[in-house]
Coordinates of C-alpha atoms in Angstrom, one line a residue:
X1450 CA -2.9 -173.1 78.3
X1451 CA 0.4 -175.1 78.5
X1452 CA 1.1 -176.6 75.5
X1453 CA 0.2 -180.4 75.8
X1454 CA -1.4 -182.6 73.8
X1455 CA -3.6 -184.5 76.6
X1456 CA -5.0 -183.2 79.9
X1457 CA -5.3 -184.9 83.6
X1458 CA -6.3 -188.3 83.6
X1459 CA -8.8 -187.4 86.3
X1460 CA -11.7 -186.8 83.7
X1461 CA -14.0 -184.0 84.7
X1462 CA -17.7 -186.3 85.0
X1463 CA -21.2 -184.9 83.8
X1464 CA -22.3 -182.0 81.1
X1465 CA -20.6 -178.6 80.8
X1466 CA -23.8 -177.3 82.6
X1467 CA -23.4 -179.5 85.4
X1468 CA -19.6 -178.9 86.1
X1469 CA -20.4 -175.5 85.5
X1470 CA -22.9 -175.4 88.6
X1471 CA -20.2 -177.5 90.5
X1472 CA -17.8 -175.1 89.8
X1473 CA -19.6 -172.3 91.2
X1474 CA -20.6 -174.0 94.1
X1475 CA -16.7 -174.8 94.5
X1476 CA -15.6 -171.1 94.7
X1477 CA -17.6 -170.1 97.3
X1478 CA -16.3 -172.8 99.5
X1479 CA -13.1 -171.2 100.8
X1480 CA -12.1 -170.2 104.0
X1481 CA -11.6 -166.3 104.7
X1482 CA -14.3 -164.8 101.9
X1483 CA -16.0 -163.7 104.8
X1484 CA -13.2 -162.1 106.9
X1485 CA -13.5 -158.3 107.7
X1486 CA -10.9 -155.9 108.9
X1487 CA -11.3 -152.3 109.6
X1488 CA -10.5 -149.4 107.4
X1489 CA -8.1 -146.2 108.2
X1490 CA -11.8 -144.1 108.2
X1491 CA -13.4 -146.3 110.7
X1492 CA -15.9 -148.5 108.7
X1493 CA -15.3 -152.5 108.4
X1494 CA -15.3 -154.5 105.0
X1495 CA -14.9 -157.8 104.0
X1496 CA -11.7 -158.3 102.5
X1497 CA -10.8 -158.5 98.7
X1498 CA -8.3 -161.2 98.6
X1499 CA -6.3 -160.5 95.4
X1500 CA -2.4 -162.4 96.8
X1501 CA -3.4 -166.0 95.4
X1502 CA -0.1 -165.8 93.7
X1503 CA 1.8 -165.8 97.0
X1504 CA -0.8 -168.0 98.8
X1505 CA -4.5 -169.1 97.6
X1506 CA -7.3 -169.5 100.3
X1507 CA -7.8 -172.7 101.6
X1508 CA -10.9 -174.8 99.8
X1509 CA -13.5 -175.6 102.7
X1510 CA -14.6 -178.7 100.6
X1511 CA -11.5 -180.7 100.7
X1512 CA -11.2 -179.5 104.7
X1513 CA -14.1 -180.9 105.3
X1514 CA -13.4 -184.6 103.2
X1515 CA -10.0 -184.3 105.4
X1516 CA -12.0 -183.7 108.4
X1517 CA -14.0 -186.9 107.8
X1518 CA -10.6 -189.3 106.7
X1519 CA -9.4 -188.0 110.1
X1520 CA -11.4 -190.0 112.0
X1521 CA -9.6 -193.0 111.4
X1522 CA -6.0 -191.6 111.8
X1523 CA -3.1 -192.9 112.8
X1524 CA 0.2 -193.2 111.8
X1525 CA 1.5 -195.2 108.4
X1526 CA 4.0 -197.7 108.2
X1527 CA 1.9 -200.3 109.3
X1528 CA -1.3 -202.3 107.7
X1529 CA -1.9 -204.3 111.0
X1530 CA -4.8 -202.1 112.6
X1531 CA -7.9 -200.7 111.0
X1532 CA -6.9 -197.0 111.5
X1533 CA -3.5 -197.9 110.3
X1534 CA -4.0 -199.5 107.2
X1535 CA -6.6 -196.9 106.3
X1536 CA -4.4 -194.0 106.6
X1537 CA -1.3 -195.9 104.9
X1538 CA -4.2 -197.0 101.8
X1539 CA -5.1 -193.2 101.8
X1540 CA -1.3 -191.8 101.7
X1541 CA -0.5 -194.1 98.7
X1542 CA -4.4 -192.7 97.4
X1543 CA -3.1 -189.1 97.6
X1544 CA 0.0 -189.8 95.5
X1545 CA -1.8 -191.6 92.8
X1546 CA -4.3 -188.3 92.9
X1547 CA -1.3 -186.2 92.2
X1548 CA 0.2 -188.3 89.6
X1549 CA -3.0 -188.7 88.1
X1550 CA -3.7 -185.0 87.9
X1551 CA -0.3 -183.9 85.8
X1552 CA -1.1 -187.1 83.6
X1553 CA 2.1 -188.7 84.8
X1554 CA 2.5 -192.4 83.3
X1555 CA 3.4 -195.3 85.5
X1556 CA 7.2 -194.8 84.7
X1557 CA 6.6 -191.7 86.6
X1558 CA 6.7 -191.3 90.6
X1559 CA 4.8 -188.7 93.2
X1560 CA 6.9 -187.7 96.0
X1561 CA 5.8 -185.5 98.7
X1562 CA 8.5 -183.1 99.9
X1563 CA 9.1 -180.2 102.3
X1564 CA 8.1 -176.5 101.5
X1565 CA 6.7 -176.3 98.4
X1566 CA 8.4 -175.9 95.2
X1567 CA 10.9 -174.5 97.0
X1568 CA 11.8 -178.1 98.4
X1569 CA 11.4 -179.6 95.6
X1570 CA 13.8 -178.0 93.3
X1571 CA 16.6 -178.3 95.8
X1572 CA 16.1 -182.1 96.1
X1573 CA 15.5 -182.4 92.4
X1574 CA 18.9 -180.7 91.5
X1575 CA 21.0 -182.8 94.6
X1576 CA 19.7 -185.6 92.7
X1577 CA 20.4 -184.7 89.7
X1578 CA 23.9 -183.1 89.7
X1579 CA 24.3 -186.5 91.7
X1580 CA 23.3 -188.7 88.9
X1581 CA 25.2 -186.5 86.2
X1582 CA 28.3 -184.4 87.8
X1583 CA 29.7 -184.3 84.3
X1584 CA 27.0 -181.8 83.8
X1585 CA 27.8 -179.3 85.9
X1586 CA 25.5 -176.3 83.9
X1587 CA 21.8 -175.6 84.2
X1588 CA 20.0 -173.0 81.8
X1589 CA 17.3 -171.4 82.7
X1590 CA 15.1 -168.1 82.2
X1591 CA 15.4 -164.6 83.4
X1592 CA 11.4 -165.0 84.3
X1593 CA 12.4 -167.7 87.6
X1594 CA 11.3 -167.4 90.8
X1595 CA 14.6 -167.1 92.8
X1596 CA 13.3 -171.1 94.1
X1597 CA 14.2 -172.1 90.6
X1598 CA 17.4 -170.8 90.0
X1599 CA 19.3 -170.2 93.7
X1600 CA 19.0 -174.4 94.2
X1601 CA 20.4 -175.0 90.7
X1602 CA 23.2 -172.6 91.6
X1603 CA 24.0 -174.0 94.9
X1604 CA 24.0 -177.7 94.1
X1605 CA 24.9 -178.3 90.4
X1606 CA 27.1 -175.3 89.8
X1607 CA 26.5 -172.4 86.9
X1608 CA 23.2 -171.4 85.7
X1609 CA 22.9 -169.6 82.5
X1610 CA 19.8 -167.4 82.4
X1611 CA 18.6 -166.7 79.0
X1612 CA 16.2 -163.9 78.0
X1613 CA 12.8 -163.4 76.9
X1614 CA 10.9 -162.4 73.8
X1615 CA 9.8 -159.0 73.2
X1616 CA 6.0 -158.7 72.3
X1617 CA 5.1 -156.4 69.4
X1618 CA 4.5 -153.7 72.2
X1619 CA 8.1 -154.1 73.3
X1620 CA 6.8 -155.6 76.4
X1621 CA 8.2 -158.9 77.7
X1622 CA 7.1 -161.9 76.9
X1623 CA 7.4 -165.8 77.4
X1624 CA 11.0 -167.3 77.0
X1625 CA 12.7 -166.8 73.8
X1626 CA 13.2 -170.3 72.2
X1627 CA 15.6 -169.0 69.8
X1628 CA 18.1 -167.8 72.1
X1629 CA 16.9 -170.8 74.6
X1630 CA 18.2 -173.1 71.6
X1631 CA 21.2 -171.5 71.0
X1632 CA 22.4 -171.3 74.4
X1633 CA 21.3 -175.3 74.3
X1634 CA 23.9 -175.9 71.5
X1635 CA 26.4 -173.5 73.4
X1636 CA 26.5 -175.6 76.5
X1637 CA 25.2 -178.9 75.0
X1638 CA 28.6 -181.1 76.4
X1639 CA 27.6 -179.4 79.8
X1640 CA 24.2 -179.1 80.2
X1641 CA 22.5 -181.2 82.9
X1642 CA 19.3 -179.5 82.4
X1643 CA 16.8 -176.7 81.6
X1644 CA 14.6 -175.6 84.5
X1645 CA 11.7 -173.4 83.7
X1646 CA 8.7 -172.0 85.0
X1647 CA 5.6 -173.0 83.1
X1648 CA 3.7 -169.3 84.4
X1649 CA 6.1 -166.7 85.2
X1650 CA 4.7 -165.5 89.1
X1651 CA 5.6 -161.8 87.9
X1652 CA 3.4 -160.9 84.8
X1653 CA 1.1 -164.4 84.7
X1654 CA 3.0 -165.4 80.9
X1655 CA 2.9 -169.2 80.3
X1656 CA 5.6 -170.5 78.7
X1657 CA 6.1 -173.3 76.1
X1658 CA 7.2 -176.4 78.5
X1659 CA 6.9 -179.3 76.2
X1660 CA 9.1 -177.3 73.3
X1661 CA 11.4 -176.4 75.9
X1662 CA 11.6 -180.2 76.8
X1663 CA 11.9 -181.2 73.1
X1664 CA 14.8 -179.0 72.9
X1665 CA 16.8 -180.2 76.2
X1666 CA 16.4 -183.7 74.8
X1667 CA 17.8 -183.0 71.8
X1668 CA 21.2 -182.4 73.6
X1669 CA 21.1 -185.3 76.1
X1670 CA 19.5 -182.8 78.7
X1671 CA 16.7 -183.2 81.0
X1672 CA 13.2 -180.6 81.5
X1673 CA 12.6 -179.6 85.0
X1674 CA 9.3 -177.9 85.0
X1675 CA 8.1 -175.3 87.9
X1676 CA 4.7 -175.3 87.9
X1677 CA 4.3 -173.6 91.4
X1678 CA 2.0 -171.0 89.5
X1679 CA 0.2 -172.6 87.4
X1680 CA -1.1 -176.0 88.7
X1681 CA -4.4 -174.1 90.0
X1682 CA -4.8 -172.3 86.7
X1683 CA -4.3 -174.3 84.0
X1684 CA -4.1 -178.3 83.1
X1685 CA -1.1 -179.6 82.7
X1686 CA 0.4 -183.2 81.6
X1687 CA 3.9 -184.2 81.8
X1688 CA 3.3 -186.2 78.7
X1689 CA 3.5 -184.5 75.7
X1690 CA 3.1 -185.2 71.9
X1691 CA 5.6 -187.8 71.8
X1692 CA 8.0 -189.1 73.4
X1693 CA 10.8 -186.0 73.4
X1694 CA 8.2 -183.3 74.9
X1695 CA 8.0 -185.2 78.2
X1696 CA 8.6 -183.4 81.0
X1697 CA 11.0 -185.1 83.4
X1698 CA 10.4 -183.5 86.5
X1699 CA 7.6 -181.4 87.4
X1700 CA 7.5 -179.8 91.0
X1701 CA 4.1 -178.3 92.3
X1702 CA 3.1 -176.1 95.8
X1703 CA 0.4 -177.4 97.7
X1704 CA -0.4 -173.6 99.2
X1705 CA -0.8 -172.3 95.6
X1706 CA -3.5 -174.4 94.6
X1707 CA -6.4 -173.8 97.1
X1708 CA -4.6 -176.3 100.1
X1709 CA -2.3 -174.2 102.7
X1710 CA -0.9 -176.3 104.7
X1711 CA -0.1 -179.4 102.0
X1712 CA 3.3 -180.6 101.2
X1713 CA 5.3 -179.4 98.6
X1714 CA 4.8 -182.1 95.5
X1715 CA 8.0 -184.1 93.0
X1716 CA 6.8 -185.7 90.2
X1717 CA 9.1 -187.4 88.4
X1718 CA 10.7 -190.1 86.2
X1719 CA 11.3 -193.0 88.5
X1720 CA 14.6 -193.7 86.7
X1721 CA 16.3 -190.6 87.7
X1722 CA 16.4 -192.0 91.9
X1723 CA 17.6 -195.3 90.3
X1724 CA 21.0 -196.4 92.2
X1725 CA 20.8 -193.3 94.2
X1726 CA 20.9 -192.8 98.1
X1727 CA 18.2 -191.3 99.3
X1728 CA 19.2 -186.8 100.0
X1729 CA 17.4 -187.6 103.3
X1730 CA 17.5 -190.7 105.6
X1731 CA 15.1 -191.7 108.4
X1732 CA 12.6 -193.8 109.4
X1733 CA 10.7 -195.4 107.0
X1734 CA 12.6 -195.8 104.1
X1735 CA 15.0 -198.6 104.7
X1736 CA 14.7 -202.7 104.5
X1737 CA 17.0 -203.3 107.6
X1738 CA 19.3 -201.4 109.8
X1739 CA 22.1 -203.2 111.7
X1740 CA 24.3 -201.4 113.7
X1741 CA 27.3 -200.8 111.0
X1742 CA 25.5 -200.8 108.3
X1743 CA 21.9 -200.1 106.4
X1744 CA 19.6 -201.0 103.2
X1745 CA 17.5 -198.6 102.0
X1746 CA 14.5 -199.6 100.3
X1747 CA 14.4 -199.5 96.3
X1748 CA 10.5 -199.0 96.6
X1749 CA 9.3 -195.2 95.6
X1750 CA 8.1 -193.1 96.7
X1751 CA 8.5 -194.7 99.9
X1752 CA 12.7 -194.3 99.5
X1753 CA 12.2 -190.5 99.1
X1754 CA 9.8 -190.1 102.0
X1755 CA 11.8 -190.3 104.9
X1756 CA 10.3 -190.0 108.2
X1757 CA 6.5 -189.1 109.3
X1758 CA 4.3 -187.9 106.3
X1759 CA 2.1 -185.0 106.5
X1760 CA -0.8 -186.9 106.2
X1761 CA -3.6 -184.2 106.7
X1762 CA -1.6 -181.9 104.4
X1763 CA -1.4 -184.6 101.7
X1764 CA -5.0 -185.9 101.7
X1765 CA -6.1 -182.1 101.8
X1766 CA -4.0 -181.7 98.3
X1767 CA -5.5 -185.0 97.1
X1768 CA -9.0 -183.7 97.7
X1769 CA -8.7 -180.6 96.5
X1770 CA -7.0 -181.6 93.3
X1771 CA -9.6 -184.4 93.0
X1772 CA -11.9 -181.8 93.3
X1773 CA -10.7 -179.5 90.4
X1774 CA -10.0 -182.7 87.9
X1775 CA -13.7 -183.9 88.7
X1776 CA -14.7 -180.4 87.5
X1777 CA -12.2 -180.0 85.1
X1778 CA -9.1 -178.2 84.5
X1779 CA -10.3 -176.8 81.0
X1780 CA -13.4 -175.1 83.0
X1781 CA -11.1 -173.5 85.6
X1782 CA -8.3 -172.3 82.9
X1783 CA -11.9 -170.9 80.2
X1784 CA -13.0 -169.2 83.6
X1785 CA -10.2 -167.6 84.6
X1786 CA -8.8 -166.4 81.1
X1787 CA -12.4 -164.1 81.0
X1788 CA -11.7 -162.7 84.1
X1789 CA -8.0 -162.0 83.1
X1790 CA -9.1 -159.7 80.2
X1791 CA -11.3 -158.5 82.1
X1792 CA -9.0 -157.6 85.1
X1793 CA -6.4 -156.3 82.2
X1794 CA -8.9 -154.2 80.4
X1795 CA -9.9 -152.4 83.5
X1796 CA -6.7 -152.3 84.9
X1797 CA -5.3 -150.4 81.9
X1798 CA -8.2 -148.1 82.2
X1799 CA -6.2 -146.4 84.7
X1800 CA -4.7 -143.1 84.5
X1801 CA -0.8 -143.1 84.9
X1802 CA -0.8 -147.5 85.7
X1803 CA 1.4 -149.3 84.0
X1804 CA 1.2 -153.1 83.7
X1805 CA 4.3 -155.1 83.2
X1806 CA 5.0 -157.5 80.4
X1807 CA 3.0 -158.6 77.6
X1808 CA -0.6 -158.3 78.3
X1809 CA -2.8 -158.9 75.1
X1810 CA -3.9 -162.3 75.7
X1811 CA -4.0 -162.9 71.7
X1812 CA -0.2 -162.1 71.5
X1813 CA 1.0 -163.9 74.9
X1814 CA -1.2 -166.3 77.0
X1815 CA -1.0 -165.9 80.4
X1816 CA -2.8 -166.4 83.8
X1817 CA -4.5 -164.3 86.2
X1818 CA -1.6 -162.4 87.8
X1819 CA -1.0 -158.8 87.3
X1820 CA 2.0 -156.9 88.3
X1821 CA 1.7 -153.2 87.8
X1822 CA 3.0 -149.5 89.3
X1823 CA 1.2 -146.1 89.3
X1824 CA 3.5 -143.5 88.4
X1825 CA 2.9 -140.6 90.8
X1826 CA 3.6 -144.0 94.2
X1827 CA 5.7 -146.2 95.4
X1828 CA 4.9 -149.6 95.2
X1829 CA 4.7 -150.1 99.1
X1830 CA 2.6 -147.4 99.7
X1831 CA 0.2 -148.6 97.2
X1832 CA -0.2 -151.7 98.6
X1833 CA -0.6 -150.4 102.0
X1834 CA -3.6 -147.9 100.9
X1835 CA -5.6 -150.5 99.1
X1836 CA -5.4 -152.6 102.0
X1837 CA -6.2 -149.5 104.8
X1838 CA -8.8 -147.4 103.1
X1839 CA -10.5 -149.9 100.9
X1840 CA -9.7 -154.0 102.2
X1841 CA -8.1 -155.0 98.9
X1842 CA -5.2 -157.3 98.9
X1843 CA -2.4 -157.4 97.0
X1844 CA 1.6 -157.8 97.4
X1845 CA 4.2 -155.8 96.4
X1846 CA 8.1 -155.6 96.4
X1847 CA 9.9 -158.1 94.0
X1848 CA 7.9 -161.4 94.9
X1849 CA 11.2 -163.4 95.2
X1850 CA 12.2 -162.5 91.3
X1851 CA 14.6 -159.7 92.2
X1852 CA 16.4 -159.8 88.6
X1853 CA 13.4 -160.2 86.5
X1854 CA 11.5 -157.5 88.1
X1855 CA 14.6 -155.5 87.9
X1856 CA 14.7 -155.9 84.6
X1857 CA 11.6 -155.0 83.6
X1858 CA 11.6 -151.7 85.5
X1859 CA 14.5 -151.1 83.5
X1860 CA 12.4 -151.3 80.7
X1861 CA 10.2 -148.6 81.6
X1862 CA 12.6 -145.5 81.7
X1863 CA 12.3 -142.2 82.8
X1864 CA 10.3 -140.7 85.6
X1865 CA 8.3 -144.1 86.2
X1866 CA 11.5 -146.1 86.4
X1867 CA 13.2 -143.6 88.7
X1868 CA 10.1 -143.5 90.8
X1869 CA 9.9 -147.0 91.2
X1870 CA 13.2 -148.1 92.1
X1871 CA 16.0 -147.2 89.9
X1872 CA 18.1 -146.7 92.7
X1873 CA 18.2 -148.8 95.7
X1874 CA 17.3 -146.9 99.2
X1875 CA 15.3 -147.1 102.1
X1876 CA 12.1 -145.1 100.0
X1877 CA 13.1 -146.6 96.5
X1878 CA 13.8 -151.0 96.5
X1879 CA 12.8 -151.8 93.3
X1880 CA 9.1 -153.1 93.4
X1881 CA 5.8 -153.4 91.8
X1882 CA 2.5 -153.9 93.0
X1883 CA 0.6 -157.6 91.8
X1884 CA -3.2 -158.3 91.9
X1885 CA -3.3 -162.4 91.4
X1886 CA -6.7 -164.0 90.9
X1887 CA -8.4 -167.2 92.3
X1888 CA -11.4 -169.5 91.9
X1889 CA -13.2 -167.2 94.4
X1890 CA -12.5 -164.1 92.7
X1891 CA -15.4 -162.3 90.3
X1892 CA -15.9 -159.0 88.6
X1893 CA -17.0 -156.9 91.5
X1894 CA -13.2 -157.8 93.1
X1895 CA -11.6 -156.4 89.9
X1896 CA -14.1 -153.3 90.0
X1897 CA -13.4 -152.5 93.8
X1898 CA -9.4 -152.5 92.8
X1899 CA -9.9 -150.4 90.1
X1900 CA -11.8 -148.1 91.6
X1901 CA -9.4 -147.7 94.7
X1902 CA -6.5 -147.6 92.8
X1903 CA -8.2 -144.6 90.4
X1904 CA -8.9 -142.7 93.7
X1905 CA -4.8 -143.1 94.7
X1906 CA -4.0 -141.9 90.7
X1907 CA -6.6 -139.0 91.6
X1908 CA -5.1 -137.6 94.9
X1909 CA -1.6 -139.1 95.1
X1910 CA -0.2 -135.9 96.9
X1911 CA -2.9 -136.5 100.0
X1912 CA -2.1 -140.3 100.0
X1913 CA 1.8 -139.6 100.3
X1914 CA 0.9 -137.5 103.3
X1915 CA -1.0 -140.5 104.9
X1916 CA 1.5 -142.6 104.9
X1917 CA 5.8 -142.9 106.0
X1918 CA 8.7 -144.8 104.4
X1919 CA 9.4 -147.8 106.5
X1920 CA 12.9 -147.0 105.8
X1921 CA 14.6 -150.8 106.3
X1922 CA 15.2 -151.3 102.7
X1923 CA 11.7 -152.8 101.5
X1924 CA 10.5 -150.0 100.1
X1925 CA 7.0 -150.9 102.4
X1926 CA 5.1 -148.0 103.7
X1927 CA 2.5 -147.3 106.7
X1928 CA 0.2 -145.1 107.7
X1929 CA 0.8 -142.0 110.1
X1930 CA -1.8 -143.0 112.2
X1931 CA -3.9 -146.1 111.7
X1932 CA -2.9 -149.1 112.8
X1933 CA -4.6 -152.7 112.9
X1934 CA -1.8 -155.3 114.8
X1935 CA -2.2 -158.7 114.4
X1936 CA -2.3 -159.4 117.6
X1937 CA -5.6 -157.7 118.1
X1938 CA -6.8 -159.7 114.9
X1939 CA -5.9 -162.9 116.4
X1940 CA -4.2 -164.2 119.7
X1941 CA -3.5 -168.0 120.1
X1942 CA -2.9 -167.6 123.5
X1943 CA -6.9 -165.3 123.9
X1944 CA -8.2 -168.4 122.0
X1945 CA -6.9 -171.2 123.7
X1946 CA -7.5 -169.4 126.9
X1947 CA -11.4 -169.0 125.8
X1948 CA -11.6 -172.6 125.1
X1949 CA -9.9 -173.4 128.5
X1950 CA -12.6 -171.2 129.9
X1951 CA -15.8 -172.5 127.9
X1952 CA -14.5 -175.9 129.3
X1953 CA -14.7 -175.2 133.0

């Protein structure tokens, strides 16, 4: 778990046994448990879905509270008819749900932004090399998703990436403080802020955000907190033990925790927008507009939320994140951390798999996401055969952290490394392969991986002649012969056609 002293204010309601049943009851209700796809040998399965690191399913529950809210929609912006001043009540509902959830204190303001994290962090460092362009220098880790270093780069100016700690396995772990505090004092007369991800989206590590914070501080600088991974996985409070492990900004992903489809989420200290124009302008957001001239509102989030909301994305994050805090966040993170040693036990059990950084939950915490090769296969191929013969999957490639996973295949040497992208070709891009687990995922999903991917370590030379090099660079493969296009698993225009039909 993150390192925090409190947890969401939404407090989980009844006994352990009760939220325990609710709980269960929760992961079942997802869309796309139940969708089957054909194998390369004929038969049809239902899928394994092991990507919710990219992308969780959607949770059925909060559609369906969405569902019934929409009934009375309209547009906001206006609290003079019923439909209206419901939807505008249920907007401002949704961000207090949000700021509620990271235990953000009413200095604190929800904003709901564009895609993702990813839309987020650039707004976040706009602002922010706005309010201090003396600091022209980020720090951050070597572990980022490239959507929390590229915006840093692009809008405040040099980003220093510092390293991680070595485990006693010589695998890689969470940050290293020591050289994170040391590059702090280096650059402490330029440092705007450090930006770090609290769970790396590569090997699952959580990293310590309030220490990080407490550190920043220290030098005049801020903590901006991606927590894109792991919202859905672990609690999380932007307060910490005091005062100087507050996080400052923390930036969530509606589509990584269980609501595809939501807006991207801000959190952050009201005063950093103080005195600031808005980074986008629109309807909405202003007090009066004359011809020459304009006054933005000083209300937030209003100020920040130009234009029309996503309104169903934005009550179905609510929902859903109402959901999980009812339960509780500290049933969700006990869950998944048993079926994380679980999934790294029998992962390991693997002949010739390899699973990158630390991954003894007693020397590194860490979340449900697995990144791994097997020695005698490329990455893409991999991928492609667990989906094809056996309806399990995963992603592969570098999943948008080109330098980190770099590095650690660096750190594997010899034949392994070589195999797996030591040189850049149209057979070799760098890449791994990364099993990611979700509320809906048990046991029986981990067995089923295993067991494909011990078949592919058993016969790797008759898998190699199944499949091609796609040979555009992304080191993906596909089969010789099977094929399953997405337009014959769905059409838009078949369905709205079928609807037109079934309405004559």
């Amino acid at each position: 778990m993150l390192d925090s002293a409190r947890t969401s204010q939404i407090a989980p309601r009844g006994s352990r046994t009760e939220r325990r049943s609710q709980l269960d009851a929760l992961s079942r209700a997802f869309t796309g448990l139940d969708t089957e796809y054909p194998l390369a040998e004929g038969a049809t399965t239902p899928r394994i879905y092991l990507d919710s690191a990219a992308s969780t399913l959607r949770c059925r529950a909060a559609d369906d509270i969405v569902r019934r809210a929409l009934r009375h929609y309209a547009n906001t912006h206006s609290t003079l008819h019923t439909g209206a001043r419901t939807m505008t009540h249920l907007y401002e509902q949704a961000h207090e749900i949000v700021g509620r959830f990271v235990d953000a204190p009413d200095d604190y303001t929800t904003v709901f932004v564009g895609s993702g994290v990813t839309g987020g962090l650039n707004r976040m460092a706009r602002v922010l090399a706005e309010r201090r362009p003396e600091r022209d220098l980020v720090i951050t880790t070597l572990m980022e998703h490239h959507a929390n270093d590229l915006p840093h780069r692009k809008h405040v100016g040099e980003v220093v990436h510092v390293p991680l700690e070595s485990d006693p396995d010589g695998e890689a772990g969470r940050v290293d403080t020591g050289a994170l505090r040391a590059a702090i004092e280096e650059h402490a007369d330029r440092l705007n802020y450090v930006a770090i991800t609290a769970a790396s989206n590569v090997t699952g590590i959580v990293n310590p955000v309030h220490e990080v914070a407490r550190h920043a501080h220290e030098a005049g600088a801020l903590c901006v907190v991606d927590a894109a991974q792991s919202a859905a996985h672990v609690p999380i409070s932007v307060q910490g033990r005091d005062e100087a492990e507050a996080l400052d900004v923390v930036c969530m992903s509606g589509h990584k925790i269980y609501a595809p489809g939501s807006p991207g989420v801000i959190v952050a200290r009201e005063a950093l927008f103080d005195g600031l124009e808005p980074q986008v302008v629109g309807g909405g957001i202003v007090e009066r507009v004359e011809t020459g001239q304009y006054q933005i509102t000083d209300a937030l989030p209003e100020r920040e939320e130009a234009g029309t909301p996503n309104l169903p994305g934005a009550l179905r994050l609510a929902a859903t994140l109402q959901l999980l805090g009812r339960i509780g966040m500290d049933l969700v993170a006990a869950d998944e951390r048993e079926l994380t040693q679980y999934a790294l036990e029998r992962f390991a059990s693997v002949e010739g798999l390899s699973i990158y950084g630390s991954h003894r939950l007693e020397v590194a915490d860490r979340i449900g996401v697995v990144a791994f090769n097997l020695a005698d296969l490329p990455h893409g191929l991999v991928a492609a055969a667990l989906n094809d013969y056996f309806g399990v999957a995963v992603r592969n490639e570098c999943f948008c952290a080109q330098p980190f996973v770099r590095e650690l295949l660096g750190r594997t040497g010899g034949a392994e490394g070589a195999a797996n992208g030591a040189e850049c070709g149209p057979e070799t891009q760098p890449g791994m392969v990364r099993a990611s687990l979700g509320l809906y995922n048990t046991e029986p999903d981990i067995d089923a991986a295993v067991e494909a991917l011990s078949d592919l370590a058993a016969r790797p030379d008759w898998y190699r002649a199944q499949y091609r090099p796609r040979r555009n660079g992304s080191g993906d493969w596909v089969h010789r012969s099977f094929e399953h296009p997405p337009e014959e698993v769905f059409s838009m225009e078949d369905e709205v056609d079928a609807w037109l039909r079934a309405a004559d």
